[in-house]
Short mmCIF file of C-alpha atoms and ligand atoms in Angstrom, two decimals:
data_model
loop_
_atom_site.label_atom_id
_atom_site.label_comp_id
_atom_site.label_asym_id
_atom_site.label_seq_id
_atom_site.Cartn_x
_atom_site.Cartn_y
_atom_site.Cartn_z
CA MET T 1 121.62 89.68 88.91
CA ASP T 2 124.89 87.83 89.47
CA LEU T 3 123.77 84.65 91.47
CA ALA T 4 127.23 84.08 93.58
CA ARG T 5 125.72 88.12 94.90
CA VAL T 6 122.19 86.91 95.78
CA THR T 7 123.87 83.42 97.70
CA ASP T 8 126.21 86.09 99.73
CA ALA T 9 122.65 87.94 100.64
CA VAL T 10 121.28 86.03 101.32
CA ASP T 11 123.50 84.15 104.26
CA GLN T 12 123.93 87.49 105.37
CA GLY T 13 120.86 88.02 105.59
CA TRP T 14 119.72 84.56 106.68
CA SER T 15 122.74 85.58 109.68
CA ARG T 16 119.96 88.29 110.99
CA VAL T 17 117.30 86.50 111.09
CA ARG T 18 118.44 83.71 113.07
CA ASP T 19 118.68 85.04 116.08
CA THR T 20 115.33 87.12 115.96
CA PRO T 21 111.99 86.14 116.57
CA GLY T 22 109.21 85.16 115.14
CA TYR T 23 108.03 82.53 113.21
CA LEU T 24 109.99 81.13 109.81
CA SER T 25 112.06 78.72 109.64
CA GLU T 26 115.41 78.91 107.58
CA ARG T 27 114.50 77.16 104.30
CA GLU T 28 111.20 79.72 104.77
CA ALA T 29 113.91 82.99 105.12
CA ARG T 30 116.34 81.23 102.32
CA PHE T 31 112.84 80.88 100.06
CA ILE T 32 111.68 84.85 100.55
CA MET T 33 114.56 86.56 100.30
CA THR T 34 115.74 84.53 97.35
CA ALA T 35 112.91 85.20 95.93
CA LEU T 36 112.74 88.82 96.37
CA ALA T 37 115.89 89.37 95.29
CA LEU T 38 115.01 87.16 91.61
CA ALA T 39 111.74 88.23 90.73
CA PRO T 40 112.53 89.70 87.43
CA ALA T 41 109.86 92.99 87.49
CA GLU T 42 110.26 96.58 88.92
CA GLY T 43 108.13 97.84 91.13
CA ALA T 44 107.88 97.87 95.65
CA ASN T 45 107.95 95.17 97.62
CA ILE T 46 105.91 94.16 100.05
CA GLU T 47 105.41 92.65 103.64
CA ILE T 48 101.81 91.36 105.05
CA GLY T 49 102.92 90.94 108.80
CA SER T 50 106.61 91.46 110.15
CA PHE T 51 105.07 90.83 114.25
CA LYS T 52 108.41 91.14 115.42
CA GLY T 53 110.36 90.78 112.84
CA ARG T 54 111.98 88.21 111.73
CA SER T 55 111.11 87.83 108.41
CA THR T 56 111.73 91.38 107.74
CA VAL T 57 115.43 91.88 108.67
CA GLY T 58 115.62 89.18 106.54
CA LEU T 59 113.98 90.81 103.31
CA GLY T 60 115.26 94.05 104.05
CA THR T 61 119.10 92.82 104.93
CA VAL T 62 118.69 92.01 100.78
CA ALA T 63 117.01 94.86 100.15
CA ARG T 64 120.04 97.47 100.97
CA MET T 65 122.72 94.49 100.00
CA LEU T 66 121.53 94.21 97.10
CA GLU T 67 120.38 98.12 96.02
CA LEU T 68 116.70 96.65 95.97
CA ASP T 69 113.86 99.29 96.65
CA PRO T 70 112.77 99.30 100.25
CA VAL T 71 110.40 96.42 101.62
CA HIS T 72 107.24 98.02 102.39
CA ALA T 73 106.27 95.36 105.95
CA ILE T 74 102.31 96.31 107.01
CA ASP T 75 101.13 95.21 110.13
CA PRO T 76 98.84 97.27 113.15
CA HIS T 77 101.08 95.07 115.82
CA THR T 78 98.66 94.10 117.43
CA SER T 79 97.77 91.22 116.90
CA PRO T 80 94.24 91.23 115.05
CA SER T 81 93.37 88.21 113.69
CA SER T 82 92.30 84.90 116.17
CA THR T 83 95.04 83.31 113.63
CA ASP T 84 97.75 85.41 115.33
CA PRO T 85 100.90 84.48 117.40
CA ASP T 86 99.23 84.59 120.47
CA LEU T 87 100.94 88.75 122.57
CA HIS T 88 102.03 87.30 125.71
CA GLY T 89 100.20 90.70 127.90
CA ALA T 90 102.13 93.10 125.57
CA VAL T 91 100.10 95.41 123.99
CA THR T 92 102.10 95.43 120.74
CA SER T 93 105.17 93.75 118.45
CA TYR T 94 105.41 97.23 117.30
CA ASP T 95 109.07 98.43 119.48
CA GLU T 96 110.20 94.90 119.33
CA PHE T 97 110.02 95.09 115.21
CA ILE T 98 112.11 98.84 114.95
CA ALA T 99 114.57 97.08 118.19
CA HIS T 100 115.30 94.33 115.40
CA ILE T 101 115.27 96.44 111.87
CA GLU T 102 117.60 98.94 113.81
CA ARG T 103 119.53 95.82 115.46
CA THR T 104 120.20 94.03 112.32
CA GLY T 105 121.29 97.68 110.27
CA SER T 106 118.10 96.60 108.11
CA SER T 107 115.84 99.39 108.87
CA THR T 108 117.74 102.15 105.66
CA HIS T 109 115.81 99.63 103.63
CA VAL T 110 112.06 99.18 105.43
CA VAL T 111 109.71 101.23 105.87
CA PRO T 112 107.13 100.42 108.84
CA HIS T 113 103.46 100.80 107.69
CA ARG T 114 101.73 99.96 111.63
CA ALA T 115 98.63 99.52 109.41
CA PHE T 116 96.38 96.69 108.48
CA SER T 117 96.68 95.63 104.80
CA HIS T 118 93.27 96.47 103.48
CA ASP T 119 94.16 100.19 105.33
CA VAL T 120 97.48 99.99 102.75
CA ALA T 121 95.63 98.59 99.85
CA ALA T 122 92.79 101.33 99.79
CA THR T 123 95.39 104.42 99.60
CA TRP T 124 97.85 102.10 97.67
CA ASN T 125 99.46 103.25 94.13
CA GLY T 126 102.23 101.92 91.48
CA PRO T 127 103.47 98.28 90.84
CA ILE T 128 104.87 95.63 93.16
CA ARG T 129 107.27 92.95 92.38
CA PHE T 130 107.22 91.11 95.20
CA LEU T 131 104.57 90.37 97.86
CA TRP T 132 104.78 88.15 101.07
CA ILE T 133 102.12 87.80 102.81
CA ASP T 134 101.71 86.54 106.36
CA GLY T 135 99.05 88.43 107.37
CA ASP T 136 95.56 87.47 108.61
CA HIS T 137 95.39 83.84 107.50
CA THR T 138 92.04 82.77 108.07
CA TYR T 139 90.32 82.76 104.70
CA ALA T 140 88.54 85.62 104.43
CA GLY T 141 91.65 88.17 105.39
CA ALA T 142 94.00 85.56 103.08
CA HIS T 143 92.03 85.97 100.40
CA ALA T 144 90.83 89.39 101.00
CA ASP T 145 94.67 90.37 100.44
CA VAL T 146 95.09 88.04 97.01
CA GLU T 147 92.12 89.92 96.16
CA MET T 148 93.37 93.33 96.92
CA PHE T 149 96.82 93.77 96.41
CA LYS T 150 96.90 91.39 92.86
CA PRO T 151 95.77 94.99 90.55
CA PHE T 152 98.95 96.30 91.44
CA LEU T 153 101.26 93.23 90.69
CA ALA T 154 103.83 93.77 87.46
CA ASP T 155 103.94 90.95 84.73
CA GLY T 156 106.73 88.60 86.84
CA ALA T 157 106.26 89.50 90.29
CA VAL T 158 106.13 86.54 92.49
CA VAL T 159 103.52 86.19 95.61
CA ALA T 160 104.29 83.87 98.35
CA MET T 161 102.76 82.83 100.93
CA HIS T 162 103.16 81.81 104.63
CA ASP T 163 101.13 78.35 106.09
CA VAL T 164 100.24 76.91 103.79
CA LEU T 165 101.45 73.64 103.75
CA GLY T 166 101.01 73.95 107.61
CA THR T 167 97.95 72.91 109.34
CA PHE T 168 96.16 76.89 107.95
CA GLU T 169 92.84 75.78 106.97
CA GLY T 170 92.26 79.90 104.92
CA SER T 171 95.92 80.27 103.62
CA LEU T 172 96.50 77.26 102.00
CA ARG T 173 92.79 77.31 100.14
CA VAL T 174 93.64 80.75 99.44
CA PHE T 175 97.10 78.88 97.84
CA VAL T 176 94.80 76.98 95.30
CA GLU T 177 91.92 78.27 95.27
CA ASP T 178 93.63 82.57 93.80
CA LEU T 179 96.96 81.01 92.97
CA LEU T 180 97.10 77.59 91.56
CA GLU T 181 93.70 77.22 89.78
CA SER T 182 94.11 80.76 88.25
CA ASP T 183 96.06 80.78 84.53
CA GLU T 184 96.82 84.50 85.93
CA PHE T 185 100.08 82.64 87.36
CA GLY T 186 102.43 80.86 85.79
CA PRO T 187 105.07 78.86 87.48
CA ALA T 188 104.51 77.73 91.19
CA GLY T 189 106.04 75.87 94.18
CA PHE T 190 106.30 75.29 97.81
CA SER T 191 108.96 75.83 100.22
CA GLY T 192 109.13 74.49 104.17
CA SER T 193 105.07 75.57 104.23
CA ILE T 194 105.37 78.86 101.97
CA GLY T 195 103.53 78.74 98.82
CA TRP T 196 104.21 80.67 95.86
CA ALA T 197 103.98 81.87 92.19
CA GLN T 198 104.79 84.52 89.66
CA TYR T 199 102.30 86.45 88.29
CA ARG T 200 102.22 85.68 84.27
CA PRO T 201 98.74 87.12 83.16
CA ARG T 202 101.02 86.96 79.67
CA ASP T 203 101.48 83.04 78.66
CA GLY T 204 100.15 81.42 82.63
CA HIS T 205 97.62 80.00 80.79
CA ALA T 206 100.83 77.73 78.72
CA LEU T 207 100.41 73.95 79.10
CA GLY T 208 103.86 73.63 80.69
CA HIS T 209 102.81 76.06 83.36
CA ARG T 210 99.22 75.57 84.04
CA MET T 211 99.75 71.23 84.10
CA ARG T 212 102.54 72.11 86.78
CA ARG T 213 100.36 74.11 88.37
CA ARG T 214 97.29 71.44 88.48
CA LEU T 215 99.92 68.99 89.74
CA LEU T 216 100.89 70.67 92.87
CA ALA T 217 97.62 71.42 93.57
CA ILE T 218 96.54 67.78 93.58
CA PRO T 219 98.36 66.79 97.62
CA ALA T 220 97.25 70.92 98.19
CA ARG T 221 93.59 70.15 98.39
CA ARG T 222 94.18 66.39 100.14
CA LEU T 223 95.58 68.83 103.28
CA ILE T 224 92.20 71.10 103.32
CA PRO T 225 90.16 68.83 104.96
CA VAL T 226 93.10 68.23 107.63
CA ALA T 227 94.19 71.48 108.16
CA GLU T 228 90.40 72.47 108.77
CA SER T 229 90.81 69.83 111.48
CA GLY T 230 92.83 72.08 113.48
CA ARG T 231 96.12 72.15 114.79
CA ASN T 232 96.55 68.25 116.78
CA LEU T 233 97.08 65.93 114.25
CA ALA T 234 95.74 62.60 115.10
CA GLY T 235 94.11 59.42 114.11
CA TRP T 236 93.25 59.76 111.02
CA ASN T 237 94.07 63.27 109.43
CA LYS T 238 97.10 62.78 110.77
CA TYR T 239 97.49 59.28 108.82
CA VAL T 240 96.78 61.65 105.58
CA TYR T 241 98.57 64.45 105.66
CA LYS T 242 101.96 62.09 106.37
CA PHE T 243 100.84 61.09 102.99
CA TRP T 244 99.37 63.92 101.24
CA ARG T 245 101.91 66.70 102.19
CA PRO T 246 105.19 65.21 101.47
CA LEU T 247 103.75 64.38 97.68
CA ALA T 248 104.31 68.30 96.85
CA PRO T 249 107.54 68.71 96.82
CA HIS T 250 109.63 71.47 99.99
CA GLY T 251 112.14 71.68 99.66
CA ASP T 252 115.31 73.89 100.23
CA VAL T 253 115.17 77.58 97.70
CA ASN T 254 118.32 76.59 94.48
CA ALA T 255 118.78 80.40 93.64
CA GLN T 256 119.86 79.27 90.10
CA ARG T 257 116.82 76.72 89.42
CA LEU T 258 114.79 79.53 90.82
CA ALA T 259 116.40 82.17 88.78
CA ARG T 260 115.45 80.06 85.25
CA ARG T 261 111.66 78.85 86.14
CA LEU T 262 111.27 82.90 86.78
CA ARG T 263 112.72 84.26 83.92
CA THR T 264 109.83 86.10 81.89
C1 SAM Y 301 102.83 84.90 111.40
S1 SAM Y 301 102.29 86.98 112.12
C2 SAM Y 301 104.01 87.19 110.95
C3 SAM Y 301 104.90 86.51 111.03
C4 SAM Y 301 106.18 86.96 110.61
N1 SAM Y 301 106.43 86.98 109.68
C5 SAM Y 301 107.60 86.49 110.95
O1 SAM Y 301 109.02 86.60 109.97
O2 SAM Y 301 108.42 85.95 112.28
C6 SAM Y 301 101.03 87.41 111.76
C7 SAM Y 301 101.17 89.32 111.75
O3 SAM Y 301 99.94 89.47 111.04
C8 SAM Y 301 99.70 90.89 111.64
N2 SAM Y 301 98.48 90.67 111.08
C9 SAM Y 301 96.90 90.38 111.35
N3 SAM Y 301 96.03 90.90 110.77
C10 SAM Y 301 96.70 91.66 109.47
C11 SAM Y 301 96.94 91.85 108.36
N4 SAM Y 301 94.79 92.62 107.92
N5 SAM Y 301 97.02 93.35 108.37
C12 SAM Y 301 98.52 93.35 108.18
N6 SAM Y 301 99.05 92.73 109.40
C13 SAM Y 301 97.90 91.84 110.15
C14 SAM Y 301 99.32 90.66 112.85
O4 SAM Y 301 99.70 91.65 113.89
C15 SAM Y 301 100.93 89.34 112.76
O5 SAM Y 301 102.03 90.15 114.00
#
């Protein structure tokens, strides 16, 4: 993939994400768009948890500009989990979601599934090259999302999970236990509060990959009890969080470096 085209598509994507309500920082948006562009595998692109479409419009724009397959955007749009954003009295986020993907010109490259991830997984078939998990952030929910879709991951696929370096204990535990501690995954890292890993069952056990994942898991594991304590960081927890979080490198994505790391 031509990196100049990737950078241009990501810039265009960000200009649409910026004006769309939701929960994703610029750093995180740029990371998922770049990873979508660079995942060196064939197959479908999947988003679990769309809400009002903030991440969706970025992914849809990049898919359109780089002529990738569309993004399957899965969300019942009822904020069913205790970890979901409040709908503030509205019954659904669906109408706003549709309005945003249409306004940003990304609807041609987004396939909405107004459904739970487990319902889509039950009938899914075919390989997946990019999996963005931003749905139910409880341990059970995030673990189920990884378990249900992992059998479909193509060799070289990228999995990115939101809020693993925030205060969501479920997502963080799943990222550490199911991805960082698994030799089925190779290169891995953080960007903002996103944790990502590349599915590499062939060589995930290689010393370089395993060591790097273990190094990332050290600070991440220390943050699990902090995340468990809830969203109001205070006292000792605040100190632990401030000490360990910077030790998990989570800076801006560099497309050239990511492309090098993802090369299979
Ligand atoms: C944090 S929001 C997603 C934010 C969005 N990605 C953004 O960029 O603003 C979480 C969403 O996950 C959805 N959700 C919760 N459980 C789900 C599940 N099991 N399957 C699919 N979506 C789910 C909720 O309806 C909610 O809209």
